[in-house]
Coordinates of C-alpha atoms in Angstrom, one line a residue:
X1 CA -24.0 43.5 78.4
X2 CA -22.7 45.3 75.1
X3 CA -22.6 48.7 75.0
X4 CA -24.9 49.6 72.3
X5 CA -27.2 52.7 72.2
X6 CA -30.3 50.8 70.6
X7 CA -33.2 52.5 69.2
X8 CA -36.5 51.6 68.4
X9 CA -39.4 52.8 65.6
X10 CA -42.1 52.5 68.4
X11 CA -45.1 52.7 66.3
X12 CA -47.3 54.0 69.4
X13 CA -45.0 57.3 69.6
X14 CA -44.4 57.5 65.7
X15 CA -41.1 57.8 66.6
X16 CA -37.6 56.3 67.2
X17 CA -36.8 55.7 70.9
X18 CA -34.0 54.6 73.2
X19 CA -34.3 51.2 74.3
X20 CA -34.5 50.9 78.0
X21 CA -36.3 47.4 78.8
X22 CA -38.7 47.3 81.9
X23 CA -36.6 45.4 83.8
X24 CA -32.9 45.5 82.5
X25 CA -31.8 42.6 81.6
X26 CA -34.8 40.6 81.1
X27 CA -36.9 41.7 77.7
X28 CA -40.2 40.6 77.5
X29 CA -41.1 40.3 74.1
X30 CA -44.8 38.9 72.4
X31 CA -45.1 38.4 69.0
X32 CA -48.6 37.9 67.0
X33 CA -48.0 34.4 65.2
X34 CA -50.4 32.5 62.5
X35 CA -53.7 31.5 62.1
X36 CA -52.8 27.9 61.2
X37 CA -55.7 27.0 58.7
X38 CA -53.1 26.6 55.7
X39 CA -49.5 27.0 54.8
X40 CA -47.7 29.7 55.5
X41 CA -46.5 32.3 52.8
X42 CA -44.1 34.5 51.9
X43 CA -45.7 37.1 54.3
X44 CA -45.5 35.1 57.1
X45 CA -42.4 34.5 56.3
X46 CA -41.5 38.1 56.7
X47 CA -42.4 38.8 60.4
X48 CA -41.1 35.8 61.5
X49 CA -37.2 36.7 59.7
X50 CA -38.1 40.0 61.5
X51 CA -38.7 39.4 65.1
X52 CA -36.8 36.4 64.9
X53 CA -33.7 38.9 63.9
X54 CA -34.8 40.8 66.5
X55 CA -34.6 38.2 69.2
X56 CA -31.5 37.4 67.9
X57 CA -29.9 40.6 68.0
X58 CA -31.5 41.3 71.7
X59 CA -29.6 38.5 72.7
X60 CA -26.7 39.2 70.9
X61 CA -26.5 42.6 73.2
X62 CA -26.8 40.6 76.5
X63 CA -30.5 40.4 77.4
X64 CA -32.2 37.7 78.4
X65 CA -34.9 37.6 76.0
X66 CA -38.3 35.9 77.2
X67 CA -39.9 35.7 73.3
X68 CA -43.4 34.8 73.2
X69 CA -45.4 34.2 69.8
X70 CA -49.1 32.6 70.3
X71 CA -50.6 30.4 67.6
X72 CA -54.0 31.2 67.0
X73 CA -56.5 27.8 66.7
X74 CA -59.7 29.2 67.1
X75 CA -61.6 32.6 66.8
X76 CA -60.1 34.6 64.2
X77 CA -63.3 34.7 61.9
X78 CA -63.7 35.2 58.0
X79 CA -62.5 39.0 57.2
X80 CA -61.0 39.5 60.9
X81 CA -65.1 40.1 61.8
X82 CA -67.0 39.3 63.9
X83 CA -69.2 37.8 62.3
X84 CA -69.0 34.8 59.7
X85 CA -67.0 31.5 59.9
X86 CA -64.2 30.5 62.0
X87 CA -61.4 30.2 59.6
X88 CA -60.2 27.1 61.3
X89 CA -63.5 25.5 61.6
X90 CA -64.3 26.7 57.4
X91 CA -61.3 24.8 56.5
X92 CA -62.4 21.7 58.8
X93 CA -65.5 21.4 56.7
X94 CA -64.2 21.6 53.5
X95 CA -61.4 18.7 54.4
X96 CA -63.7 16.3 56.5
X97 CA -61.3 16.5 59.5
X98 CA -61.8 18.0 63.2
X99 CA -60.7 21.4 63.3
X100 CA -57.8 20.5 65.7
X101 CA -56.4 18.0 63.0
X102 CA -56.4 21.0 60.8
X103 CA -54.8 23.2 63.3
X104 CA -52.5 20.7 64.1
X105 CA -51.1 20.0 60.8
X106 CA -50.5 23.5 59.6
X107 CA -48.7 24.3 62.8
X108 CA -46.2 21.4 62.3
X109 CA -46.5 23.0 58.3
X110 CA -45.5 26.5 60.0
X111 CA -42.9 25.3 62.2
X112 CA -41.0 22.9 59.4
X113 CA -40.8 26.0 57.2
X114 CA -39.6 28.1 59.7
X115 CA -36.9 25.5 61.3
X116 CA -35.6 25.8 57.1
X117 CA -35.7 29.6 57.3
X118 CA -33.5 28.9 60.4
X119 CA -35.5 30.9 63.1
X120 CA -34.8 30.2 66.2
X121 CA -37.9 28.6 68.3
X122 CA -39.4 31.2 70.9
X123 CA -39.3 30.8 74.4
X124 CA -42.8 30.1 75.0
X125 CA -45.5 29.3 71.7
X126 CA -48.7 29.2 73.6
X127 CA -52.0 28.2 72.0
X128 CA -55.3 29.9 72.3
X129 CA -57.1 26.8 72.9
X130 CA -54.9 26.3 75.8
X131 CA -56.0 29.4 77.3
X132 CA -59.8 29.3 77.8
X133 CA -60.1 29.9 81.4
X134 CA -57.7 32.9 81.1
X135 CA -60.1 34.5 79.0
X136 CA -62.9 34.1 80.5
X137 CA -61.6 35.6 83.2
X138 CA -60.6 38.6 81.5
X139 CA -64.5 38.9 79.9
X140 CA -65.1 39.3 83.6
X141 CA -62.7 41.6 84.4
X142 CA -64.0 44.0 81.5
X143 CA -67.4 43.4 82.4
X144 CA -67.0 44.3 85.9
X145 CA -64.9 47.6 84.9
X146 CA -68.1 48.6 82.8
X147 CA -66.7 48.5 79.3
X148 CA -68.5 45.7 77.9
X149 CA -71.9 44.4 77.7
X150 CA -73.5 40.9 77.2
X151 CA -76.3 40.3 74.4
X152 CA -77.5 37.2 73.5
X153 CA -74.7 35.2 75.3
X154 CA -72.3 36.8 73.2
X155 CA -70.0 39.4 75.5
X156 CA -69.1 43.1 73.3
X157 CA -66.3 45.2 74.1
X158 CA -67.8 49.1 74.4
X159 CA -65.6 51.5 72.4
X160 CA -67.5 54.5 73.1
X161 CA -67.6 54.5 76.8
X162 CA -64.1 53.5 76.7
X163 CA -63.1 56.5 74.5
X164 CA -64.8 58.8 77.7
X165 CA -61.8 58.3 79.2
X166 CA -58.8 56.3 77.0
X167 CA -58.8 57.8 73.3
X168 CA -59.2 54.6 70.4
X169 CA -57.4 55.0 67.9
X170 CA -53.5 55.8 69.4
X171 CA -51.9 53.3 67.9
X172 CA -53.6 53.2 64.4
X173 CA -54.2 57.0 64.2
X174 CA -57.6 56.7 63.7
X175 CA -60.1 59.4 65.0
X176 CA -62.9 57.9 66.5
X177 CA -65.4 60.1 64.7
X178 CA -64.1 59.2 61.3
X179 CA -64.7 55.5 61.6
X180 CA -68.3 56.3 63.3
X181 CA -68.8 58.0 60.2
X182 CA -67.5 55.3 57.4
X183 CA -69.4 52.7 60.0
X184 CA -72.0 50.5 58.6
X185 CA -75.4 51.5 59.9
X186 CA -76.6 48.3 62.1
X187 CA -80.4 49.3 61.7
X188 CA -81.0 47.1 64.7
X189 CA -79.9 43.8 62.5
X190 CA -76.7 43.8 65.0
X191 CA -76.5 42.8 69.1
X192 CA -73.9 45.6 69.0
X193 CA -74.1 48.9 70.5
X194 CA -72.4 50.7 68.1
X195 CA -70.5 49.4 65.0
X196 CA -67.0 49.6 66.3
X197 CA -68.1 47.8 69.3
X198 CA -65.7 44.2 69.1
X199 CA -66.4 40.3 70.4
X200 CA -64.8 39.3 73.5
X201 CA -67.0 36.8 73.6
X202 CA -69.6 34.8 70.7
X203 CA -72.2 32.6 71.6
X204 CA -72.0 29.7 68.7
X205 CA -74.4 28.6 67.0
X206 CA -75.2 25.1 67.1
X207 CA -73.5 24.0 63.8
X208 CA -70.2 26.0 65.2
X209 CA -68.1 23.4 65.7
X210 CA -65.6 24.6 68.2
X211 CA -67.4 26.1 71.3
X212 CA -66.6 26.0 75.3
X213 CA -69.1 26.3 78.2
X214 CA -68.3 30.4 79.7
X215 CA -70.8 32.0 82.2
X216 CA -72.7 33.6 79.4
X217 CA -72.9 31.3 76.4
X218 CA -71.4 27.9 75.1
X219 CA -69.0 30.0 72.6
X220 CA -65.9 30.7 72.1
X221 CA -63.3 33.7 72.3
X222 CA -63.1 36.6 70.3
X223 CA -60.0 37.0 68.4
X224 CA -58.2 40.4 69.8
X225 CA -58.4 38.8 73.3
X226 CA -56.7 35.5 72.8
X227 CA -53.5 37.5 72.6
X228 CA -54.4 39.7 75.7
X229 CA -54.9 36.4 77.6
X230 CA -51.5 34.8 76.5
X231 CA -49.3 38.0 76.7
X232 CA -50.5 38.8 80.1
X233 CA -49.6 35.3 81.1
X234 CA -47.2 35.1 80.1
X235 CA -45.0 38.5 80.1
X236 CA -47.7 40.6 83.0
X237 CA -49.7 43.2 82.4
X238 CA -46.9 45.8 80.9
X239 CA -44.0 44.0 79.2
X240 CA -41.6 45.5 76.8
X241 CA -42.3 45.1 73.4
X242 CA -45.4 43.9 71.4
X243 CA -44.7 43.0 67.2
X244 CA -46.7 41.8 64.1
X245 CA -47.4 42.8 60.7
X246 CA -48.7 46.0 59.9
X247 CA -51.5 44.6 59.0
X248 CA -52.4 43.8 62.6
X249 CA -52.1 47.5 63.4
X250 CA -55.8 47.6 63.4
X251 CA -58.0 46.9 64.5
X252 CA -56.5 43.3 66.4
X253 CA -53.8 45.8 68.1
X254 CA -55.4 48.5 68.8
X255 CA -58.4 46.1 70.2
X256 CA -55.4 44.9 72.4
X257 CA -54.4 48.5 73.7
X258 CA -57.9 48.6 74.9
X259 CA -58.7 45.8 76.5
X260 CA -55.1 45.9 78.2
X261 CA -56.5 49.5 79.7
X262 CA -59.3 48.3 80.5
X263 CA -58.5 45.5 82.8
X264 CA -55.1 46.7 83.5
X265 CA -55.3 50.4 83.3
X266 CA -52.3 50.8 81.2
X267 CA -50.7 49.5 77.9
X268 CA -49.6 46.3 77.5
X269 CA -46.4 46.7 75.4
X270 CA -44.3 49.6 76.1
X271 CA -42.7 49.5 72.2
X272 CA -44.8 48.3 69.4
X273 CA -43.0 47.4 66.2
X274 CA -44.6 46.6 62.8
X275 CA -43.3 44.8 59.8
X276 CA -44.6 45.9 56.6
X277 CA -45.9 43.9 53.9
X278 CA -44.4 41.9 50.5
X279 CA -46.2 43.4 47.8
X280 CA -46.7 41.8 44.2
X281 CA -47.5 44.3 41.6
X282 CA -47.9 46.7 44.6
X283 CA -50.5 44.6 46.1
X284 CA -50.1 43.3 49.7
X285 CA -49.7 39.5 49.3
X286 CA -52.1 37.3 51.3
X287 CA -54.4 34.5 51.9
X288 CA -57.7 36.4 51.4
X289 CA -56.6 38.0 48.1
X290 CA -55.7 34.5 47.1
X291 CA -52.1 36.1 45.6
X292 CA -50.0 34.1 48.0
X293 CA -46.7 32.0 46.8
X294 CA -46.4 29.5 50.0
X295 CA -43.0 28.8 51.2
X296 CA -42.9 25.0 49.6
X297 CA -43.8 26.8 46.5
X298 CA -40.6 28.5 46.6
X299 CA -38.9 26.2 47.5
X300 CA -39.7 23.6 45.2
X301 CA -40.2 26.2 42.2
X302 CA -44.1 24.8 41.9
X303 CA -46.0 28.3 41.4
X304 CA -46.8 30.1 37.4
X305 CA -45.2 33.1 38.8
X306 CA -41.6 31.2 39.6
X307 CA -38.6 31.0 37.3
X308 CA -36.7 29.1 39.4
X309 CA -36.6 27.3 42.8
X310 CA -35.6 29.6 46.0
X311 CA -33.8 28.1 48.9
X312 CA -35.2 28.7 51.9
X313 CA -31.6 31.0 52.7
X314 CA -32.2 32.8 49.6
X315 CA -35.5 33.6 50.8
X316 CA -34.5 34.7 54.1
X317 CA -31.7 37.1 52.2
X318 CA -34.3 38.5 50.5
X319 CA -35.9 39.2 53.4
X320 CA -33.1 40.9 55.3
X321 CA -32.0 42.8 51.9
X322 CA -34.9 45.5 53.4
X323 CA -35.5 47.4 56.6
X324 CA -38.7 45.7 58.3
X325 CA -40.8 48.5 58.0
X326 CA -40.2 48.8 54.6
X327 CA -42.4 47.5 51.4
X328 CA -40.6 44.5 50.3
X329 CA -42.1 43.8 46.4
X330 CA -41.7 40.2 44.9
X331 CA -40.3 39.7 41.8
X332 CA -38.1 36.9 40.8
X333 CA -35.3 39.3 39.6
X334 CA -34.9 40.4 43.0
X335 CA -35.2 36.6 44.8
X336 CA -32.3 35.8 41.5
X337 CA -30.2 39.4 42.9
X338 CA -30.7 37.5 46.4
X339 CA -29.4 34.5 45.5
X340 CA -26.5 35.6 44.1
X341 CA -26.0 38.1 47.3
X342 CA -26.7 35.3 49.7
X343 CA -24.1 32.9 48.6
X344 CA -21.6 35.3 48.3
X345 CA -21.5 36.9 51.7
X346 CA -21.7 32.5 52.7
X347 CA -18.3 32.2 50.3
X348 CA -17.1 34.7 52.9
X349 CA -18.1 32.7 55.7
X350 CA -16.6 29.5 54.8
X351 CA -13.5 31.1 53.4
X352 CA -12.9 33.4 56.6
X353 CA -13.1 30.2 58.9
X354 CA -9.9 29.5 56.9
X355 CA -8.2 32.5 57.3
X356 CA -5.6 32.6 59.6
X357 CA -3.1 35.7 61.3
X358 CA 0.6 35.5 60.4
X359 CA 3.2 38.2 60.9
X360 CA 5.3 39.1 58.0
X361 CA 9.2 40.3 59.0
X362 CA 9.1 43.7 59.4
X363 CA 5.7 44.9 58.3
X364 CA 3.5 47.0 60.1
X365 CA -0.4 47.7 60.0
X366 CA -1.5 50.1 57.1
X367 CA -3.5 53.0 59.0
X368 CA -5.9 53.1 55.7
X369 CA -6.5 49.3 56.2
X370 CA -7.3 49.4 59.2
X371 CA -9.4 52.8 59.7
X372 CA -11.1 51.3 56.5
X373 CA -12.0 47.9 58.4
X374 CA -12.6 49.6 61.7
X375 CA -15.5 51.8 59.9
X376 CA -17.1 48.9 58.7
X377 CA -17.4 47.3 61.4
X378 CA -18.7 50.7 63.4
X379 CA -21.2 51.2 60.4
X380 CA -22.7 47.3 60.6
X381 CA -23.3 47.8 64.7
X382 CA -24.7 51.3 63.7
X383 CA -26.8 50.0 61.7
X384 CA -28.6 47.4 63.7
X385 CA -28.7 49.6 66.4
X386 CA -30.6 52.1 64.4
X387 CA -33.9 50.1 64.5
X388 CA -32.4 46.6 63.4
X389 CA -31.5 48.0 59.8
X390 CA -30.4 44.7 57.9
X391 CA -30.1 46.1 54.9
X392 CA -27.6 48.5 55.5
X393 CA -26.0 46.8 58.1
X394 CA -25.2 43.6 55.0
X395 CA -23.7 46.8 52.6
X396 CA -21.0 46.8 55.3
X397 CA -20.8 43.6 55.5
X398 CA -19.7 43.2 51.8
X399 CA -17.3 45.9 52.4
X400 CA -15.7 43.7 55.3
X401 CA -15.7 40.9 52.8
X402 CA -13.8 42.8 49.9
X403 CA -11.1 42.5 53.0
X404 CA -11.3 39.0 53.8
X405 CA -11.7 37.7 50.0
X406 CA -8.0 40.1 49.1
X407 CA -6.4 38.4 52.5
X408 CA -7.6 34.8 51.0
X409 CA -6.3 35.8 47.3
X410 CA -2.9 37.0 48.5
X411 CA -3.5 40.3 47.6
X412 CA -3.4 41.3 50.8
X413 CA -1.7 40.3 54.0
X414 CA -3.4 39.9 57.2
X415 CA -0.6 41.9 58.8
X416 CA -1.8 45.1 57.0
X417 CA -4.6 45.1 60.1
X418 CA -2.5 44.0 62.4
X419 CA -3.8 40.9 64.4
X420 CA -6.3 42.6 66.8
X421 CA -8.2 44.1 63.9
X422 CA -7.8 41.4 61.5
X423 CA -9.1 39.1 64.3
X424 CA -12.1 41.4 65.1
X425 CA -12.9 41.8 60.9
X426 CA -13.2 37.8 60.8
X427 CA -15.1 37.5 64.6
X428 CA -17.7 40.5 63.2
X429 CA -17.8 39.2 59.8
X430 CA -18.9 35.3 60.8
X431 CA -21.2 36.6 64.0
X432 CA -22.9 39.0 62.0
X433 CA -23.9 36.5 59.3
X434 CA -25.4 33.6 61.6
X435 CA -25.8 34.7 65.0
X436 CA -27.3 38.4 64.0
X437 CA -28.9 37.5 60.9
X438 CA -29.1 33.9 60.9
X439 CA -28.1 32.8 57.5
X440 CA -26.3 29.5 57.1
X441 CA -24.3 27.3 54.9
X442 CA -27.1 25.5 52.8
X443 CA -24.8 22.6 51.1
X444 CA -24.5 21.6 47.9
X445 CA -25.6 17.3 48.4
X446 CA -22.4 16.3 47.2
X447 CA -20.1 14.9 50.1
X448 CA -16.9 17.2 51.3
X449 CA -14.1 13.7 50.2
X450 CA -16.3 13.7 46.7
X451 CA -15.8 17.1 46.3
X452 CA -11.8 16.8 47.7
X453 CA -11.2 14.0 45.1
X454 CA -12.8 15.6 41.6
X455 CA -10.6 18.8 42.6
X456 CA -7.7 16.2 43.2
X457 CA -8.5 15.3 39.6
X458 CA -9.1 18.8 38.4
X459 CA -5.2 19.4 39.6
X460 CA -3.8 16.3 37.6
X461 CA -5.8 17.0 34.5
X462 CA -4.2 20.7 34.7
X463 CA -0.4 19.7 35.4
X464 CA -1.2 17.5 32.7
X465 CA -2.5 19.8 30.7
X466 CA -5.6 17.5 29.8
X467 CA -7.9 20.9 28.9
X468 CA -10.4 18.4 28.0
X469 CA -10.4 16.8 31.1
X470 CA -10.2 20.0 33.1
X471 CA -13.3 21.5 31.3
X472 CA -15.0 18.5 31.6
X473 CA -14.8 18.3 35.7
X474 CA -15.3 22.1 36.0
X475 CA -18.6 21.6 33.7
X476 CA -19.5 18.8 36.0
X477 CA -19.1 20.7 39.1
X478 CA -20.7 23.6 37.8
X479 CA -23.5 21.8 37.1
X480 CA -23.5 20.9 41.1
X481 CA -23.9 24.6 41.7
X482 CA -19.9 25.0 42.3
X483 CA -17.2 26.7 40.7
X484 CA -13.4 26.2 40.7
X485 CA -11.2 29.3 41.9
X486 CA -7.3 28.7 39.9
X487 CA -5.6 30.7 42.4
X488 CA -1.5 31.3 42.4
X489 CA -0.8 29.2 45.0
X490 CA -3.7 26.8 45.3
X491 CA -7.1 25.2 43.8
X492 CA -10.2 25.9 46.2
X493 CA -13.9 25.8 45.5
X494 CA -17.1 28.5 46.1
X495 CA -20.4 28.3 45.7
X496 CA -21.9 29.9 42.1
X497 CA -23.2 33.0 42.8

């Protein structure tokens, strides 16, 4: 176990706290994943770069990370109500196909864009069809403690008589009174109590196409508890941190808070952590406001709004180029600034895997150097363990590259660090940028020998002094998305930037 003194933004507290796991070192962490009725989007896109980073750095430290994130196949209604169409089942209807082909093909849509975003895969990706039973069971359990009632075969959670004794509202920071007040009046046109009142369980009407037998109704879960059900299956009844999008603050987390309390009698997650949203134009992208770019859109360039197509590395740069709970606004001069960041610090990468320690007669480590290097690396660790800031935490990565690239150039010699620090620079540098923030080497399709022979060629035209010839195979690779580096001693290659 590193020794790291890692702090959290636990949204519960409003504040940053120490992180000391449940039960040290196991970490226990459930994530909120999609409703898979279409492809994901750049917002999806964002909490899962986020938790995945997290995972990633969790691991990194020494704990053995148990990462849970659900995919959600049935109850999450039009408008996150509870009321309306499934939005599973809506899209079912409109493409002629069962709802589970639907669900099935825009998880394998979700999980091929994340596998190019290069998340890892969590532990344990549960499915809330999978988990009927389990839900039922905690209907009963919520019944039997008095905090919901059954109408009509459909099952309602009772806010009210939970806020006698639990206030609703702590994570949010909404006061109960307030959101009586900007309530809907019902007027008796509603089976709920009380407008803030939420569906554990809905009895389906008979054209719903998705709909299990349950003791009070053939129905089907409300949304809020699928992800009760899975977490406390799969984690127990308090585990150690809960994450999603801010958006999912409330009410789907703070409907989890209370039914957690109610059957459990405590919270479920003891740090909640939010990722904020991608804007465009200072609007929250999504799927209901219909100003989404999808991933494959990005990728392949296909969208009005695109100048360009974005590799899926770029993308996850861009990501990482902000603190998670930090607005993250689209533009494609920022996605062209994160290109250009993103294949510099992976020029670093491949040249520091080349970079080797030699002593030099007589020379001694430069105490600037070194101090300089040594900060850098202190500052990048600082940084993540100041609530996983990749942002900052890549600004000293670029000053740890200004290092590297002088020691590849010749301008500097490694022996100005000295070989423990110069070996540590290189081991922090290449760890940071794919074990702690996952980025990768996204190659050019042009073969390593192809590329060996035209800069074979580029070297004959040159001693030649062919200038036609060497402007014609440096325009040619260029076009490829290379450039050649003329250096003193030797001809190399890097990525355009």
């Amino acid at each position: 176990m590193r020794s790291h003194e890692l702090k959290l933004f636990n949204t519960l507290s409003r504040q940053k706290e120490k992180f000391e796991p449940l039960n040290p070192p196991r970490v226990g962490m459930y994530v909120c994943g999609p409703t898979v009725y279409g492809d994901a989007h750049l917002g999806h896109a964002r909490a899962a770069v986020s938790f995945d980073v997290v995972f990633r750095y969790l691991t990194f430290l020494g704990y053995t990370v148990r990462y849970v994130r659900n995919i959600t196949d049935v109850g999450h209604l039009e408008a996150d109500s509870d009321d309306g169409e499934d939005k599973i089942a809506k899209k079912a209807k409109l493409e002629q196909l069962e709802p589970m082909e639907v669900a099935h093909h825009y998880a394998a849509s979700y999980h091929r864009d994340m596998e190019l975003l290069n998340t890892l895969t969590p532990s344990i990706e549960p499915r809330a069809t999978g988990h009927i039973p389990e839900q039922i069971q905690l209907v009963e359990d919520i019944l039997k403690q008095g905090l919901a009632y059954e109408t009509n075969g459909s099952v309602y959670f009772d806010v009210l008589k939970y806020n006698e004794n639990t206030r609703y509202g702590r994570l949010s920071g909404r006061v109960i009174e307030e959101l009586i007040s900007g309530s809907r009046d019902l007027d008796g046109q509603s089976e709920k109590r009380n407008a803030l009142d939420f569906a554990l369980w809905k009895k389906a009407a008979p054209e719903h196409l998705m709909k299990w037998p349950s003791p009070w109704s053939l129905g089907f879960p409300g949304w809020h508890l699928e992800c009760t059900a899975m977490s406390s299956k799969y984690l127990g009844q308090h585990f150690d941190i809960h994450g999603g999008g801010m958006d999912l603050m409330f009410p789907h987390h703070e409907c989890e808070i209370a039914q957690g309390n109610a059957c459990n009698h405590q919270d479920p997650a003891k740090y909640w952590l939010h990722n904020n949203m991608i804007t465009i134009n200072g609007q929250k992208m999504g799927k209901s406001l219909g100003n989404f770019i999808t991933l494959q859109q990005l990728f392949q360039g296909d969208h009005p709004v695109l100048e360009q197509a974005y590799s899926p590395m770029t993308i996850r740069y861009f990501i990482l180029t902000a603190h998670y709970r930090s607005t993250l606004d689209f533009s494609n001069q920022a996605l062209q600034a994160a290109q250009k960041g993103y294949k510099k610090l992976i020029n670093g990468f491949r040249i520091s895997g080349l970079l080797e320690y030699a002593d030099e007669p007589g020379a001694s480590p430069d105490e600037k150097q070194v101090e300089q290097v040594q900060k850098s690396i202190k500052a990048a660790y600082a940084a993540m363990d100041d609530d996983f800031n990749t942002a900052q935490a890549i600004g000293h990565l670029f000053n740890l590259l200004k290092k590297i690239n002088s020691v590849y150039t010749g301008q500097l010699s490694p022996s100005v660090f000295g070989k423990e620090v110069f070996d540590n620079m290189v081991q922090t540098y290449r760890i940071f940028v794919t074990d702690i923030l996952g980025l990768k080497e996204e190659k050019i399709d042009t073969q390593e020998p192809l590329l060996t022979m035209l800069l074979g060629l580029y070297q004959e035209a040159k001693t030649a002094r062919d200038y036609g010839r060497v402007d014609e195979i440096r325009a040619n690779l260029k076009n490829l998305g290379i450039i050649v580096k003329d250096m003193k001693h030797k001809i190399d290659w890097a990525y355009e930037e």
